[in-house]
mmCIF file of C-alpha atoms in Angstrom:
data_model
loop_
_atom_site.group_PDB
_atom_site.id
_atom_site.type_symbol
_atom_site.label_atom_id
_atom_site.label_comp_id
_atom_site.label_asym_id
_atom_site.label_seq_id
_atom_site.Cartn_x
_atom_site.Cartn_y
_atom_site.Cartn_z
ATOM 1 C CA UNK A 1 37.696 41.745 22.185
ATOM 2 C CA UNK A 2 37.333 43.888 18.945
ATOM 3 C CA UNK A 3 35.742 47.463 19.445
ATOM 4 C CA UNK A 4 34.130 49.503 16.668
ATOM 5 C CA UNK A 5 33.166 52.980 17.569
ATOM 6 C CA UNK A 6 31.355 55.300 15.543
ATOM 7 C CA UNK A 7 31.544 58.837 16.327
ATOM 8 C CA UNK A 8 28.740 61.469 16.209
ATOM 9 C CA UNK A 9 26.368 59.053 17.306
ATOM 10 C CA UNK A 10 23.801 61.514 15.631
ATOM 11 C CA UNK A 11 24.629 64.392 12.935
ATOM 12 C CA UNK A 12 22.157 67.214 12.473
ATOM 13 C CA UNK A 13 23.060 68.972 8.661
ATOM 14 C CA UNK A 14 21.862 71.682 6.452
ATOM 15 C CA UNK A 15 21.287 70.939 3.214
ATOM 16 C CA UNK A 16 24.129 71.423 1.086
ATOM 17 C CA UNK A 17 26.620 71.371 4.010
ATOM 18 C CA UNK A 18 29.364 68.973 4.244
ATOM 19 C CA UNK A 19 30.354 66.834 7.227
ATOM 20 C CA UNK A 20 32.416 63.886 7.955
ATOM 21 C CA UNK A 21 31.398 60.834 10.198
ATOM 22 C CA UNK A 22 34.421 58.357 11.934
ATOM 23 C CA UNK A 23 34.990 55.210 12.649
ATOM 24 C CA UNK A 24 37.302 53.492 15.154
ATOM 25 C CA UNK A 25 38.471 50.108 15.955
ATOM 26 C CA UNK A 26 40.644 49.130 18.628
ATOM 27 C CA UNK A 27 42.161 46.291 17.043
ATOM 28 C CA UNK A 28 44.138 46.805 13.103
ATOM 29 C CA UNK A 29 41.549 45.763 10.617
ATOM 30 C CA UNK A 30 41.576 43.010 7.415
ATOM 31 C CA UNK A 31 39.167 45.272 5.794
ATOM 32 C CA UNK A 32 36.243 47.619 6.544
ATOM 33 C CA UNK A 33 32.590 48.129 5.219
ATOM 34 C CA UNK A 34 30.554 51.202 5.417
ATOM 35 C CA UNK A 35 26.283 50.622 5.034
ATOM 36 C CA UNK A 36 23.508 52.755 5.435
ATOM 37 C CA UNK A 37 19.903 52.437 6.595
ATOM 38 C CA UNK A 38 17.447 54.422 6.212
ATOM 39 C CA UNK A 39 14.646 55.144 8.236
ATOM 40 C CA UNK A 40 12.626 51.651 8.625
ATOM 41 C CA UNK A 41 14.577 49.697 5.908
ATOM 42 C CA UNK A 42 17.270 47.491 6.403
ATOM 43 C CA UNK A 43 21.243 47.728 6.099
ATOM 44 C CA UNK A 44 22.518 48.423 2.571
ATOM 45 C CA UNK A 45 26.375 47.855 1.424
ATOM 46 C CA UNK A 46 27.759 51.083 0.006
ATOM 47 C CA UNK A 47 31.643 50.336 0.148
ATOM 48 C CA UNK A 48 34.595 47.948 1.361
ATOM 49 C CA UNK A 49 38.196 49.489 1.932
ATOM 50 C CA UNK A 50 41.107 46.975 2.516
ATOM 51 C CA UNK A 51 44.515 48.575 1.734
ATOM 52 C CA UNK A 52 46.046 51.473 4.202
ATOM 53 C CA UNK A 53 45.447 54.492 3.779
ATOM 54 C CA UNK A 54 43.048 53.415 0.910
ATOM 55 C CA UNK A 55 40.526 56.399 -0.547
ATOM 56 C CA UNK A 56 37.367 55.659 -2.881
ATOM 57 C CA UNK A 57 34.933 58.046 -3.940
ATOM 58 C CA UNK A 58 31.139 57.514 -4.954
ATOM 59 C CA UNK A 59 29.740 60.533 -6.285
ATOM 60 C CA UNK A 60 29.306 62.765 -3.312
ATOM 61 C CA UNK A 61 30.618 60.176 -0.888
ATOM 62 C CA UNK A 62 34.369 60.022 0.376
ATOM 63 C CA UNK A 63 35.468 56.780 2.132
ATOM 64 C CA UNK A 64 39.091 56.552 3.907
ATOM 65 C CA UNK A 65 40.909 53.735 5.430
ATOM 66 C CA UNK A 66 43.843 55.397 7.960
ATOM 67 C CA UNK A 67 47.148 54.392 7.242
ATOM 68 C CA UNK A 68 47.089 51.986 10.479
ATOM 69 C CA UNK A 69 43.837 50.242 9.431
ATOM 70 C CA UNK A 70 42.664 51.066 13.015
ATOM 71 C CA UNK A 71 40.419 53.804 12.075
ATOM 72 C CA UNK A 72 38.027 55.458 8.887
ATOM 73 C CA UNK A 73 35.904 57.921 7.764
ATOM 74 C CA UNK A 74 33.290 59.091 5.879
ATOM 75 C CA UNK A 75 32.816 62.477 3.788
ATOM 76 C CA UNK A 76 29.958 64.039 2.341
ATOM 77 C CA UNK A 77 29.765 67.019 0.721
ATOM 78 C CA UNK A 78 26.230 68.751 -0.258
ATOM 79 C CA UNK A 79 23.817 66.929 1.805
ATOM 80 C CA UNK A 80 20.522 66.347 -0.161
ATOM 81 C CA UNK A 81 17.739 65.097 1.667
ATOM 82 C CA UNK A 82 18.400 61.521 0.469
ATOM 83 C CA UNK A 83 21.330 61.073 2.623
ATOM 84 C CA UNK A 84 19.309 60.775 5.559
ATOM 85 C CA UNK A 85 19.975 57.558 7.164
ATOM 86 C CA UNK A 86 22.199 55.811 9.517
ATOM 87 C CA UNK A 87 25.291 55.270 8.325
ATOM 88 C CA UNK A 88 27.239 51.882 9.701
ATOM 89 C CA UNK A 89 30.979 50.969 9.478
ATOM 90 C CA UNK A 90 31.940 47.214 10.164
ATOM 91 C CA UNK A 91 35.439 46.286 10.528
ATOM 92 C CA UNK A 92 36.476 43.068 10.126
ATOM 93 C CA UNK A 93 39.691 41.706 11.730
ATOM 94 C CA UNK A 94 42.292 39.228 11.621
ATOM 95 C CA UNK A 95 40.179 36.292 12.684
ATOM 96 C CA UNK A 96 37.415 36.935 9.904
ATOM 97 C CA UNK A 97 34.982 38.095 12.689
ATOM 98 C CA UNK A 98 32.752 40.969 11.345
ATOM 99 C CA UNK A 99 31.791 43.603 13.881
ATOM 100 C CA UNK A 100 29.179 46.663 13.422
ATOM 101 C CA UNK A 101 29.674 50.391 15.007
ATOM 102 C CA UNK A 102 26.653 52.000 16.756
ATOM 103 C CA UNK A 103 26.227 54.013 13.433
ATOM 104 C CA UNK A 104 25.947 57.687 13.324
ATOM 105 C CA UNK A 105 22.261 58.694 12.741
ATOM 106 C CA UNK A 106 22.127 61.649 10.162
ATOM 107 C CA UNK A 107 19.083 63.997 9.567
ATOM 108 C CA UNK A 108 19.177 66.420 7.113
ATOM 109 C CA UNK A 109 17.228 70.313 7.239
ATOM 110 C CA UNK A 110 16.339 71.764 3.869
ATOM 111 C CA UNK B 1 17.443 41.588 -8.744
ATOM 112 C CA UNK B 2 17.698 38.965 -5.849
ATOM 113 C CA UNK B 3 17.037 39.467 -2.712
ATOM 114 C CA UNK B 4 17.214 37.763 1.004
ATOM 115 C CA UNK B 5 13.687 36.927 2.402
ATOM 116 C CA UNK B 6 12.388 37.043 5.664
ATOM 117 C CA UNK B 7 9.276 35.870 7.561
ATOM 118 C CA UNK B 8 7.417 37.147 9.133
ATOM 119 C CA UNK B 9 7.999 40.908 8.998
ATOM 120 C CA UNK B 10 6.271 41.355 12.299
ATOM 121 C CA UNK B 11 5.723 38.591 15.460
ATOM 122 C CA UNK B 12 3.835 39.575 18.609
ATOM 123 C CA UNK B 13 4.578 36.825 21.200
ATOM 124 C CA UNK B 14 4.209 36.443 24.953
ATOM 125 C CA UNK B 15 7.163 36.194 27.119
ATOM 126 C CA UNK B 16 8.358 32.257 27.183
ATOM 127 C CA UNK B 17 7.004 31.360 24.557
ATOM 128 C CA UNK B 18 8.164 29.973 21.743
ATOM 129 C CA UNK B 19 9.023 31.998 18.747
ATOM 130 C CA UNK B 20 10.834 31.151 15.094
ATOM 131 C CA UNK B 21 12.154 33.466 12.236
ATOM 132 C CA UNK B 22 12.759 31.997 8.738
ATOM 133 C CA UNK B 23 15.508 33.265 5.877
ATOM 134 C CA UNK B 24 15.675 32.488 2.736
ATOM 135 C CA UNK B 25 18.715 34.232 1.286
ATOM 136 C CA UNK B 26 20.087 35.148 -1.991
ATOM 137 C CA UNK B 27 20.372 31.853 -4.486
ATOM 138 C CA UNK B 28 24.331 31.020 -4.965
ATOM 139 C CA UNK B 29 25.397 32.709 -1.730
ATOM 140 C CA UNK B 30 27.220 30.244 0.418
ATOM 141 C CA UNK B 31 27.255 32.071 3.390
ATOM 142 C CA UNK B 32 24.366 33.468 6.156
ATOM 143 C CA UNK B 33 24.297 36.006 8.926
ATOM 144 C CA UNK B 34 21.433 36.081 11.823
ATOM 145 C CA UNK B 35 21.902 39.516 13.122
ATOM 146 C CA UNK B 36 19.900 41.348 16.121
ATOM 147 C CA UNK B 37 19.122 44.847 16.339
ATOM 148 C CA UNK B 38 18.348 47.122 18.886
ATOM 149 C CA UNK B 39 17.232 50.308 17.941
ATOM 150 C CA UNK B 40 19.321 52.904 18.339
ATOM 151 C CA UNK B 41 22.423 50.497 17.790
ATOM 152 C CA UNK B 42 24.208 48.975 14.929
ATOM 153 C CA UNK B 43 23.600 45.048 13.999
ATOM 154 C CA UNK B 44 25.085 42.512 16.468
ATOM 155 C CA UNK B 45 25.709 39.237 15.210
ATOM 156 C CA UNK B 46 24.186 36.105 16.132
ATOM 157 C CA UNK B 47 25.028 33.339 13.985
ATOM 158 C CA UNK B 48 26.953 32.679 10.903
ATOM 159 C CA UNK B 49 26.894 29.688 8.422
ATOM 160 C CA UNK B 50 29.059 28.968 5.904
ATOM 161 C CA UNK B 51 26.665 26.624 4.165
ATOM 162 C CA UNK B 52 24.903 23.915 6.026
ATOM 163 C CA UNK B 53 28.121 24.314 9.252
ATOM 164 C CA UNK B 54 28.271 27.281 11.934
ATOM 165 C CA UNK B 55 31.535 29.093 11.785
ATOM 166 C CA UNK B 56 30.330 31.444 14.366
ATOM 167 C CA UNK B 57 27.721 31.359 16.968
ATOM 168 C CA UNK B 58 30.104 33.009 19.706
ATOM 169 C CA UNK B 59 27.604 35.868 20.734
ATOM 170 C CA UNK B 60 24.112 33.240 20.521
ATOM 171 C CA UNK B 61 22.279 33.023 23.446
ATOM 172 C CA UNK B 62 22.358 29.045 23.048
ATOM 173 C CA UNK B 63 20.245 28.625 26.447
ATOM 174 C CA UNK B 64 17.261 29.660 24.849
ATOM 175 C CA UNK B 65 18.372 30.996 21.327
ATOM 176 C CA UNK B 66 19.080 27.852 18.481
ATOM 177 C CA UNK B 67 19.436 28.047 14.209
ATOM 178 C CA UNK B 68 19.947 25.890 11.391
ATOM 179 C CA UNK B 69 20.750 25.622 8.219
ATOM 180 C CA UNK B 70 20.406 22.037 7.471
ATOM 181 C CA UNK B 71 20.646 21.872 3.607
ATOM 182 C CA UNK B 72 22.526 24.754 3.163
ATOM 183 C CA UNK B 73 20.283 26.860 1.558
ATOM 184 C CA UNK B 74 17.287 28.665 4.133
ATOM 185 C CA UNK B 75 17.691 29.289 7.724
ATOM 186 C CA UNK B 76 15.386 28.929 10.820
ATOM 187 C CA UNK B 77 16.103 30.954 14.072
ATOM 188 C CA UNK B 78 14.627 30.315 17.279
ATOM 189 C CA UNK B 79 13.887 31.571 20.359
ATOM 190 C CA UNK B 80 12.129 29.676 23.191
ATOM 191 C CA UNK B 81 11.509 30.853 25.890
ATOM 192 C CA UNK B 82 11.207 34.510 24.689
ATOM 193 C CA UNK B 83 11.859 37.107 27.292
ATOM 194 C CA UNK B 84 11.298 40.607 27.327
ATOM 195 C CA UNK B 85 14.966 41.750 26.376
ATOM 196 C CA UNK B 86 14.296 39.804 22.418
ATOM 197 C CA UNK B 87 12.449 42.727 21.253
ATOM 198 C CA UNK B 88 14.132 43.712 18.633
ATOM 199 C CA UNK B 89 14.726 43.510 14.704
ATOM 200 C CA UNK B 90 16.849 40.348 13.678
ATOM 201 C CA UNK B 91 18.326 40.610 10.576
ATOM 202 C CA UNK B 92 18.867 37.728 8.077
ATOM 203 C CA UNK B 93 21.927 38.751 5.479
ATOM 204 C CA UNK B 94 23.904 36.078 2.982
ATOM 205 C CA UNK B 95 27.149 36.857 1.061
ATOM 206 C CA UNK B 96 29.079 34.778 -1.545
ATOM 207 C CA UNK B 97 31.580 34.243 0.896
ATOM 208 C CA UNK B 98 32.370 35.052 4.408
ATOM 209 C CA UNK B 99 35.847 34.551 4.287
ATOM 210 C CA UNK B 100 36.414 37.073 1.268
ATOM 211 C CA UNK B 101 34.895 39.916 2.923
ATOM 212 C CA UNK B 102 32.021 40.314 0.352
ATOM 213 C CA UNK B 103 29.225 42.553 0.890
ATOM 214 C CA UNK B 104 26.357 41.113 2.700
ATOM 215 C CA UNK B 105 22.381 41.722 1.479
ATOM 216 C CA UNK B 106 20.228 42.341 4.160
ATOM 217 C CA UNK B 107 16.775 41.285 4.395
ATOM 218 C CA UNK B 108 13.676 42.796 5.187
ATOM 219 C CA UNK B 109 14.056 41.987 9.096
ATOM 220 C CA UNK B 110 11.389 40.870 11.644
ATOM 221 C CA UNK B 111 10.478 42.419 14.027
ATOM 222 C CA UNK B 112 9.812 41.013 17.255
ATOM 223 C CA UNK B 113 7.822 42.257 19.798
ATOM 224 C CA UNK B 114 7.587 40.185 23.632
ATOM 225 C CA UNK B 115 5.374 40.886 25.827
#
């Protein structure tokens, strides 16, 4: 069945570093969706990439879609102290079924 | 703004007995998610409803695990017996649609805790 990995599992930063977090599926993807959770609160949607090699920005935030819908990332430059969270992809494929990485766990030093 | 509700936030329940989660989610949004949560790991899914029908209960534990949706609207989850491996958060989220790939709103969560 479908795979979604998320890769670091957990990302230690310095504020106003930059650092990227990845996602991989092992099956080609309809669409993907990035969350994040913080610390005791529940999943929030930040973005939803469908076309290859798609790119949206939100402020600080870079999302990418590769160009074989298999795989994306996430890019954010000068950490602040409120991007501590987890951070979630979930890929959705052909058959409509919605799956959720292990997240990458980010902590941020000021 | 709207949000999906949850109850209770927190249960405490022996092992095999009977426990029951309740979501009320966003008004308008035709679709629900039941989702479990182990710490440490992302959401897995339990259930999904596209109004009052399951589309998806594939991963449900339907031995001891059962949900509803019976007018389309809230949603009850239950677990009986409960064993030690429930403890976790499960996650209630709706979306307009499920087959459209909109966003889903979380809830709150509850918490279980078996004993």
């Amino acid at each position: 069945g479908q795979q979604v990995m998320q890769i670091p599992q957990y990302q230690h930063v310095q504020e106003g570093e930059d650092f990227t977090t990845y996602c991989n599926s092992s099956t080609t993807l309809s669409n993907i969706q990035w969350y994040k959770q913080r610390p005791g609160g529940h999943p929030v949607f930040l973005i939803q990439l469908v076309k290859s090699g798609e790119v949206k920005k939100q402020k600080r935030l870079t999302f990418q879609f590769g160009e074989a819908k298999k795989n994306s990332s996430l890019h954010i430059t000068a950490t602040q102290t409120t991007d501590v969270g987890t951070y979630f992809c979930a890929g959705k494929d052909s058959w409509g079924k919605l799956q959720f990485g292990a997240g990458t766990q980010v902590v941020v030093t000021p | 703004e709207a949000e999906v509700a949850q109850s209770p936030r927190y249960k405490i329940t022996e092992k095999s007995q009977a426990v029951a989660f309740w979501c009320d989610p966003i008004s308008g949004h035709a679709t629900l998610y039941w989702y479990r949560q182990i710490l440490g790991q992302g959401p897995e899914l339990l259930v999904q409803f596209q109004d009052e029908s399951v589309v998806d209960d594939s991963q449900l534990p339907k031995d001891r695990f059962s949900a509803e949706r019976l007018k389309g609207v809230d949603s009850t989850l239950k677990i009986q017996p409960a064993e030690l491996g429930d403890s976790a958060m499960y996650l209630c989220a709706s979306s307009l649609s499920g087959s459209l790939a909109y966003e889903q709103y979380f809830g709150p969560g509850t918490r279980l805790t078996v004993t």
